[in-house]
Amino acid sequence: MAYPETFSGIAILDNKEYKHPKKVDFEPKVFGDYDIDLKVECCGVCGSDHHMACGFWGESVKPTVMGHEVVGTVVKLGPKCNTGLKVGDRVGVGAQAFACLECERCKSDNEQYCRKGVWTIGAPYADGYSSKGGFGNYVRLHEHFAVPIPEGLDSATIAPLLCGGITVYSPLLRNGCGPGKKVGIMGIGGIGHMGVMLAKAMGAEVYAISRSNAKKDDAFKLGADHYIATKEEPDWATKYDDTLDLVVICAGSLTDIDFDALPKTMKVGGKIVSIAVPEASEKLTMSPFGLLGVSISNSGIGSVKEIKQLLQLAKDKDIKPWVEKVPMGEDSLGEVFARMDKGDIRYRFTMVDYDKVF
């Protein structure tokens, strides 16, 4: 298949003008022996795309082409590719584009924690090139991070599983979510709504935890067995004392979470896992004695092995994130970012119709 050596994308040129992205042409990274090129079909919009676009995490190399919930078709394979991918295969790409694959972390299916890892968007490769994501017509990355998508799954619907979904699935899986477990999902938003669906599909008794009752009806539609509104139930920690085996915090910020109250709801040996990536200046405040018998930790995305398991689970259990499909374009992507500013979303966006803009 013939395609241009120069790629195109809808990019951020100035963080102050993030609601006005522009179409640009850019040079892709040098094509490596184990690299592949994908022709992008669609791409989910993650909260971290918004954070990077508006400069929440600081400046990035411009132009910044974001998008890291990518679904596309393999159009080129490096000479040493050996994962079995073929030209024409439909694959998904999440938040990671590279890892050394030689360290102990990589060898133990923890490549997302590789010290030499490169994120799919705005991250430097060893040669200094800043990675470009799926808000463009093509993506180039290491073959290891392109995951075959099972037949029968709608590309735009499952795209958010590739970052948001795996980010909550990994801590659920690694911390024993399943039959006989009582699992809390705190923060019912873009990631949290998938957390409720996934915890239920894994067999757990699910407690959806939010600040108000605004999302109560949605939570039950998603599969929650219980709903806790922390700002409207002053005694919630007492009411649910010694109840939960696991809580995954899916909120974007931790400042509104009462870490003196939350541990009271945990059973002995219970685990509180946060997937939040707030501003660097944000600090946790809690009483150490409140963590007696309880552990607290942070989790980041997931391994390729886990992404494959997640996509199979989505097929087996008919898991469908709540997605609004938006045609790709400068104005439409800018409007998506504006709506994310206002929280005007239930609960994910996926950019589609790439053939009409690229």
Short mmCIF file of C-alpha atoms in Angstrom, two decimals, residues 161-313:
data_model
loop_
_atom_site.label_atom_id
_atom_site.label_comp_id
_atom_site.label_asym_id
_atom_site.label_seq_id
_atom_site.Cartn_x
_atom_site.Cartn_y
_atom_site.Cartn_z
CA LEU A 161 -10.34 0.46 26.50
CA LEU A 162 -6.81 0.85 25.11
CA CYS A 163 -5.81 3.46 27.69
CA GLY A 164 -8.67 4.36 30.01
CA GLY A 165 -9.98 0.82 30.19
CA ILE A 166 -6.64 -0.89 30.75
CA THR A 167 -5.72 1.70 33.36
CA VAL A 168 -8.55 0.48 35.60
CA TYR A 169 -8.51 -3.17 34.48
CA SER A 170 -4.87 -3.74 35.45
CA PRO A 171 -5.30 -2.84 39.15
CA LEU A 172 -8.58 -4.75 39.28
CA LEU A 173 -6.89 -7.84 37.87
CA ARG A 174 -3.72 -7.58 39.94
CA ASN A 175 -5.59 -7.05 43.19
CA GLY A 176 -7.98 -9.95 43.06
CA CYS A 177 -11.21 -8.51 41.65
CA GLY A 178 -13.58 -11.39 41.09
CA PRO A 179 -16.37 -13.52 42.56
CA GLY A 180 -16.78 -13.12 46.30
CA LYS A 181 -15.02 -9.73 46.37
CA LYS A 182 -16.55 -6.36 47.19
CA VAL A 183 -14.96 -3.76 44.99
CA GLY A 184 -15.37 0.00 45.04
CA ILE A 185 -14.88 2.23 42.00
CA MET A 186 -14.38 5.81 43.19
CA GLY A 187 -15.02 8.48 40.58
CA ILE A 188 -17.64 7.62 37.94
CA GLY A 189 -16.26 9.42 34.91
CA GLY A 190 -14.42 8.46 31.75
CA ILE A 191 -12.33 5.76 33.39
CA GLY A 192 -14.58 5.02 36.36
CA HIS A 193 -17.61 4.14 34.26
CA MET A 194 -15.48 1.48 32.55
CA GLY A 195 -14.25 0.36 35.97
CA VAL A 196 -17.82 -0.37 37.07
CA MET A 197 -18.51 -2.41 33.94
CA LEU A 198 -15.24 -4.32 34.17
CA ALA A 199 -15.46 -5.10 37.89
CA LYS A 200 -18.97 -6.43 37.35
CA ALA A 201 -17.88 -8.49 34.34
CA MET A 202 -15.10 -9.98 36.47
CA GLY A 203 -17.67 -11.21 38.97
CA ALA A 204 -17.29 -8.76 41.85
CA GLU A 205 -19.98 -7.07 43.93
CA VAL A 206 -19.54 -3.48 42.80
CA TYR A 207 -19.84 -0.29 44.84
CA ALA A 208 -19.91 2.87 42.71
CA ILE A 209 -18.59 5.80 44.77
CA SER A 210 -19.13 9.41 43.75
CA ARG A 211 -19.47 12.78 45.47
CA SER A 212 -23.15 13.34 44.66
CA ASN A 213 -26.15 11.37 43.44
CA ALA A 214 -25.89 12.90 39.95
CA LYS A 215 -24.54 9.69 38.43
CA LYS A 216 -26.53 7.22 40.50
CA ASP A 217 -28.85 6.13 37.70
CA ASP A 218 -25.94 5.76 35.29
CA ALA A 219 -23.99 3.69 37.83
CA PHE A 220 -26.77 1.13 38.13
CA LYS A 221 -27.15 0.98 34.35
CA LEU A 222 -23.42 0.28 34.15
CA GLY A 223 -23.81 -2.66 36.51
CA ALA A 224 -23.16 -1.31 40.02
CA ASP A 225 -24.79 -3.19 42.90
CA HIS A 226 -24.48 -0.29 45.35
CA TYR A 227 -24.00 3.49 45.16
CA ILE A 228 -22.31 5.74 47.70
CA ALA A 229 -22.57 9.55 47.51
CA THR A 230 -19.83 10.73 49.85
CA LYS A 231 -20.89 14.39 50.02
CA GLU A 232 -24.54 13.54 50.63
CA GLU A 233 -24.03 10.73 53.15
CA PRO A 234 -22.01 12.21 56.04
CA ASP A 235 -21.77 8.83 57.78
CA TRP A 236 -20.85 6.83 54.69
CA ALA A 237 -17.55 5.59 56.09
CA THR A 238 -19.28 4.33 59.24
CA LYS A 239 -22.15 2.79 57.29
CA TYR A 240 -19.75 0.81 55.12
CA ASP A 241 -17.20 0.08 57.84
CA ASP A 242 -15.13 -3.07 57.20
CA THR A 243 -16.87 -3.77 53.88
CA LEU A 244 -14.58 -3.44 50.87
CA ASP A 245 -11.77 -5.67 49.66
CA LEU A 246 -10.53 -3.26 47.01
CA VAL A 247 -11.10 0.33 45.95
CA VAL A 248 -9.74 1.74 42.70
CA ILE A 249 -9.66 5.53 42.70
CA CYS A 250 -10.48 6.80 39.22
CA ALA A 251 -10.85 10.49 40.08
CA GLY A 252 -8.67 12.96 38.21
CA SER A 253 -7.62 14.65 41.45
CA LEU A 254 -7.10 13.32 44.95
CA THR A 255 -7.66 16.56 46.88
CA ASP A 256 -11.40 15.95 47.37
CA ILE A 257 -10.95 12.43 48.74
CA ASP A 258 -11.07 11.94 52.51
CA PHE A 259 -8.19 9.57 53.13
CA ASP A 260 -9.04 9.41 56.80
CA ALA A 261 -12.56 8.15 56.04
CA LEU A 262 -11.92 5.87 53.05
CA PRO A 263 -9.65 3.35 54.86
CA LYS A 264 -12.40 2.73 57.42
CA THR A 265 -14.48 1.07 54.70
CA MET A 266 -11.73 -1.45 53.97
CA LYS A 267 -11.44 -4.96 55.32
CA VAL A 268 -8.17 -5.99 56.93
CA GLY A 269 -5.82 -6.62 54.03
CA GLY A 270 -7.89 -4.33 51.83
CA LYS A 271 -6.21 -2.38 49.06
CA ILE A 272 -6.73 1.17 47.88
CA VAL A 273 -5.23 1.74 44.42
CA SER A 274 -5.17 5.13 42.71
CA ILE A 275 -4.85 5.57 38.96
CA ALA A 276 -4.99 9.38 39.18
CA VAL A 277 -2.23 11.47 37.60
CA PRO A 278 -2.85 14.91 39.13
CA GLU A 279 -0.67 18.00 39.04
CA ALA A 280 2.84 17.42 40.39
CA SER A 281 2.22 19.88 43.22
CA GLU A 282 -0.72 17.88 44.62
CA LYS A 283 -0.04 16.16 47.95
CA LEU A 284 -1.92 13.52 49.93
CA THR A 285 -2.94 14.22 53.51
CA MET A 286 -3.85 11.34 55.79
CA SER A 287 -3.29 9.85 59.21
CA PRO A 288 -0.82 6.94 59.05
CA PHE A 289 -2.75 5.15 61.79
CA GLY A 290 -5.77 5.05 59.48
CA LEU A 291 -3.88 2.66 57.22
CA LEU A 292 -3.49 -0.04 59.86
CA GLY A 293 -4.24 -3.29 58.03
CA VAL A 294 -4.81 -1.43 54.75
CA SER A 295 -2.43 -0.72 51.87
CA ILE A 296 -2.48 2.15 49.42
CA SER A 297 -0.68 2.32 46.08
CA ASN A 298 -0.67 3.82 42.59
CA SER A 299 -1.03 2.01 39.26
CA GLY A 300 -0.15 3.03 35.71
CA ILE A 301 -1.82 1.78 32.51
CA GLY A 302 -1.23 -1.97 31.96
CA SER A 303 0.89 -4.52 30.15
CA VAL A 304 0.38 -5.72 26.61
CA LYS A 305 -0.62 -9.11 28.01
CA GLU A 306 -3.32 -7.43 30.08
CA ILE A 307 -4.58 -5.39 27.11
CA LYS A 308 -5.04 -8.62 25.17
CA GLN A 309 -6.95 -10.13 28.10
CA LEU A 310 -9.10 -7.01 28.39
CA LEU A 311 -10.09 -7.03 24.72
CA GLN A 312 -11.03 -10.71 24.97
CA LEU A 313 -13.09 -9.95 28.08
#
